[in-house]
Amino acid sequence: MPDLTGKVALVTGSTKGIGLAIAERLAAAGASVVVSARTAPDVEATAVRLAAAEGGTVLGIPCDVADPWQCAHLVEEAVRRLGRLDILVNNAGLGILKPIGELSVEEWRLQVDVNLGGVFYCSKAALPHLSEHDDGWIINIGSLASRNAFAGGTGYNASKFGLLGMTEAMMLDVRYAGVRVSLIMPGSVNTDFGGRVQQHERDWRLEADDCALAVMQLLEFPAEAHVSRIEMRPSRPRKG
């Protein structure tokens, strides 16, 4: 795994699930980590717990990524308190899985605002800082739903298809500014995302730490190499 001593990483949606696993991996590799989510008590408790476990610098800054002002504040506060920003992991997301006839306008807007708008807002705020050291990273956590539609995914698929296109366009926009942009697209993951029941023991699905491992593998590539997209699937999905 890469040595991230001296680096600063910000992970949105990082009080549970994939985001928490990523924050744990980054902190274990020596990075100073900013954890963030909407609920302030959860953010603070996660930061305290992670700092105690890894012994490094961990800050908790609440943020609703659907709000562009809060995203700008999140980035600026992280830089003010830690002096720099090297890695942004856009992980915050939600899924409201309903057929189009049952999906409300508010539910549609919420998914687009969080899953797509939040990535735009945080990335735009972070780019000036990420480009300062000629080795910045934006890693977006998407889904296989970014290219595979399914019934009930009208809003979710739309936001994730958009994330795929936005990530690849961003990559082209900033590649000569010293910032690499990648997308990780996991399939079924053993978390409580979308109201699923999380299994306490590993079953056929991916685990959150599998996705965190993919983040660390991206960060290990030399500056001359760039993996723009990682698709992840369970090795042996449940049949039928």
Short mmCIF file of C-alpha atoms in Angstrom, two decimals, residues 48-141:
data_model
loop_
_atom_site.label_atom_id
_atom_site.label_comp_id
_atom_site.label_asym_id
_atom_site.label_seq_id
_atom_site.Cartn_x
_atom_site.Cartn_y
_atom_site.Cartn_z
CA VAL A 48 -12.67 10.51 17.35
CA ARG A 49 -12.92 6.75 16.88
CA LEU A 50 -10.75 6.73 13.76
CA ALA A 51 -8.07 8.94 15.31
CA ALA A 52 -7.91 6.65 18.34
CA ALA A 53 -7.63 3.56 16.15
CA GLU A 54 -4.97 4.85 13.75
CA GLY A 55 -3.16 7.42 15.88
CA GLY A 56 -3.07 10.10 13.19
CA THR A 57 -4.87 13.35 12.49
CA VAL A 58 -8.57 12.94 11.74
CA LEU A 59 -10.99 15.84 11.48
CA GLY A 60 -14.76 15.69 11.30
CA ILE A 61 -16.56 18.38 9.30
CA PRO A 62 -20.31 18.02 8.66
CA CYS A 63 -21.57 18.71 5.15
CA ASP A 64 -24.70 18.15 3.08
CA VAL A 65 -23.17 17.71 -0.38
CA ALA A 66 -26.43 18.74 -2.05
CA ASP A 67 -25.66 22.30 -0.88
CA PRO A 68 -22.90 24.00 -2.91
CA TRP A 69 -22.13 26.48 -0.13
CA GLN A 70 -21.58 23.67 2.37
CA CYS A 71 -19.30 21.86 -0.08
CA ALA A 72 -17.18 24.98 -0.55
CA HIS A 73 -17.02 25.45 3.22
CA LEU A 74 -16.03 21.80 3.72
CA VAL A 75 -13.05 22.10 1.40
CA GLU A 76 -11.92 25.50 2.66
CA GLU A 77 -12.17 24.43 6.30
CA ALA A 78 -10.19 21.26 5.59
CA VAL A 79 -7.42 23.27 3.93
CA ARG A 80 -7.46 25.95 6.62
CA ARG A 81 -7.05 23.41 9.41
CA LEU A 82 -4.68 20.96 7.73
CA GLY A 83 -2.78 23.24 5.36
CA ARG A 84 -3.36 21.41 2.07
CA LEU A 85 -5.51 18.92 0.18
CA ASP A 86 -4.15 16.06 -1.91
CA ILE A 87 -6.98 13.53 -2.27
CA LEU A 88 -10.72 14.00 -2.62
CA VAL A 89 -12.93 10.91 -2.51
CA ASN A 90 -16.49 11.71 -3.53
CA ASN A 91 -18.38 8.86 -1.90
CA ALA A 92 -21.58 10.44 -0.53
CA GLY A 93 -24.64 9.07 -2.28
CA LEU A 94 -28.14 7.72 -1.88
CA GLY A 95 -30.57 5.52 -3.74
CA ILE A 96 -34.35 5.82 -3.86
CA LEU A 97 -35.35 2.82 -5.93
CA LYS A 98 -38.86 3.21 -7.30
CA PRO A 99 -40.55 2.94 -10.69
CA ILE A 100 -40.91 6.30 -12.42
CA GLY A 101 -44.64 6.39 -11.70
CA GLU A 102 -43.96 6.22 -7.96
CA LEU A 103 -40.88 8.45 -7.83
CA SER A 104 -41.69 11.97 -6.67
CA VAL A 105 -40.14 15.10 -8.14
CA GLU A 106 -38.48 15.73 -4.77
CA GLU A 107 -36.96 12.22 -4.71
CA TRP A 108 -35.67 12.66 -8.27
CA ARG A 109 -34.06 15.99 -7.43
CA LEU A 110 -32.53 14.69 -4.22
CA GLN A 111 -30.74 11.83 -5.98
CA VAL A 112 -29.42 14.09 -8.71
CA ASP A 113 -28.41 16.81 -6.23
CA VAL A 114 -26.51 14.38 -3.97
CA ASN A 115 -25.12 11.78 -6.38
CA LEU A 116 -24.19 14.15 -9.18
CA GLY A 117 -24.36 17.71 -7.87
CA GLY A 118 -22.35 16.91 -4.74
CA VAL A 119 -19.48 15.51 -6.80
CA PHE A 120 -19.45 18.63 -8.96
CA TYR A 121 -19.61 21.04 -6.02
CA CYS A 122 -16.86 19.33 -3.99
CA SER A 123 -14.60 18.77 -6.99
CA LYS A 124 -14.89 22.35 -8.20
CA ALA A 125 -14.03 23.66 -4.73
CA ALA A 126 -11.14 21.22 -4.32
CA LEU A 127 -9.42 21.58 -7.70
CA PRO A 128 -7.39 24.74 -6.97
CA HIS A 129 -5.89 23.03 -3.91
CA LEU A 130 -5.39 19.61 -5.53
CA SER A 131 -3.43 21.13 -8.41
CA GLU A 132 -0.97 22.95 -6.15
CA HIS A 133 1.29 19.94 -5.62
CA ASP A 134 1.09 18.36 -9.12
CA ASP A 135 -0.09 15.02 -7.73
CA GLY A 136 -3.75 15.52 -6.80
CA TRP A 137 -6.47 12.92 -6.96
CA ILE A 138 -10.23 12.95 -7.32
CA ILE A 139 -11.71 9.49 -6.87
CA ASN A 140 -15.45 9.18 -7.41
CA ILE A 141 -17.35 6.21 -6.06
#
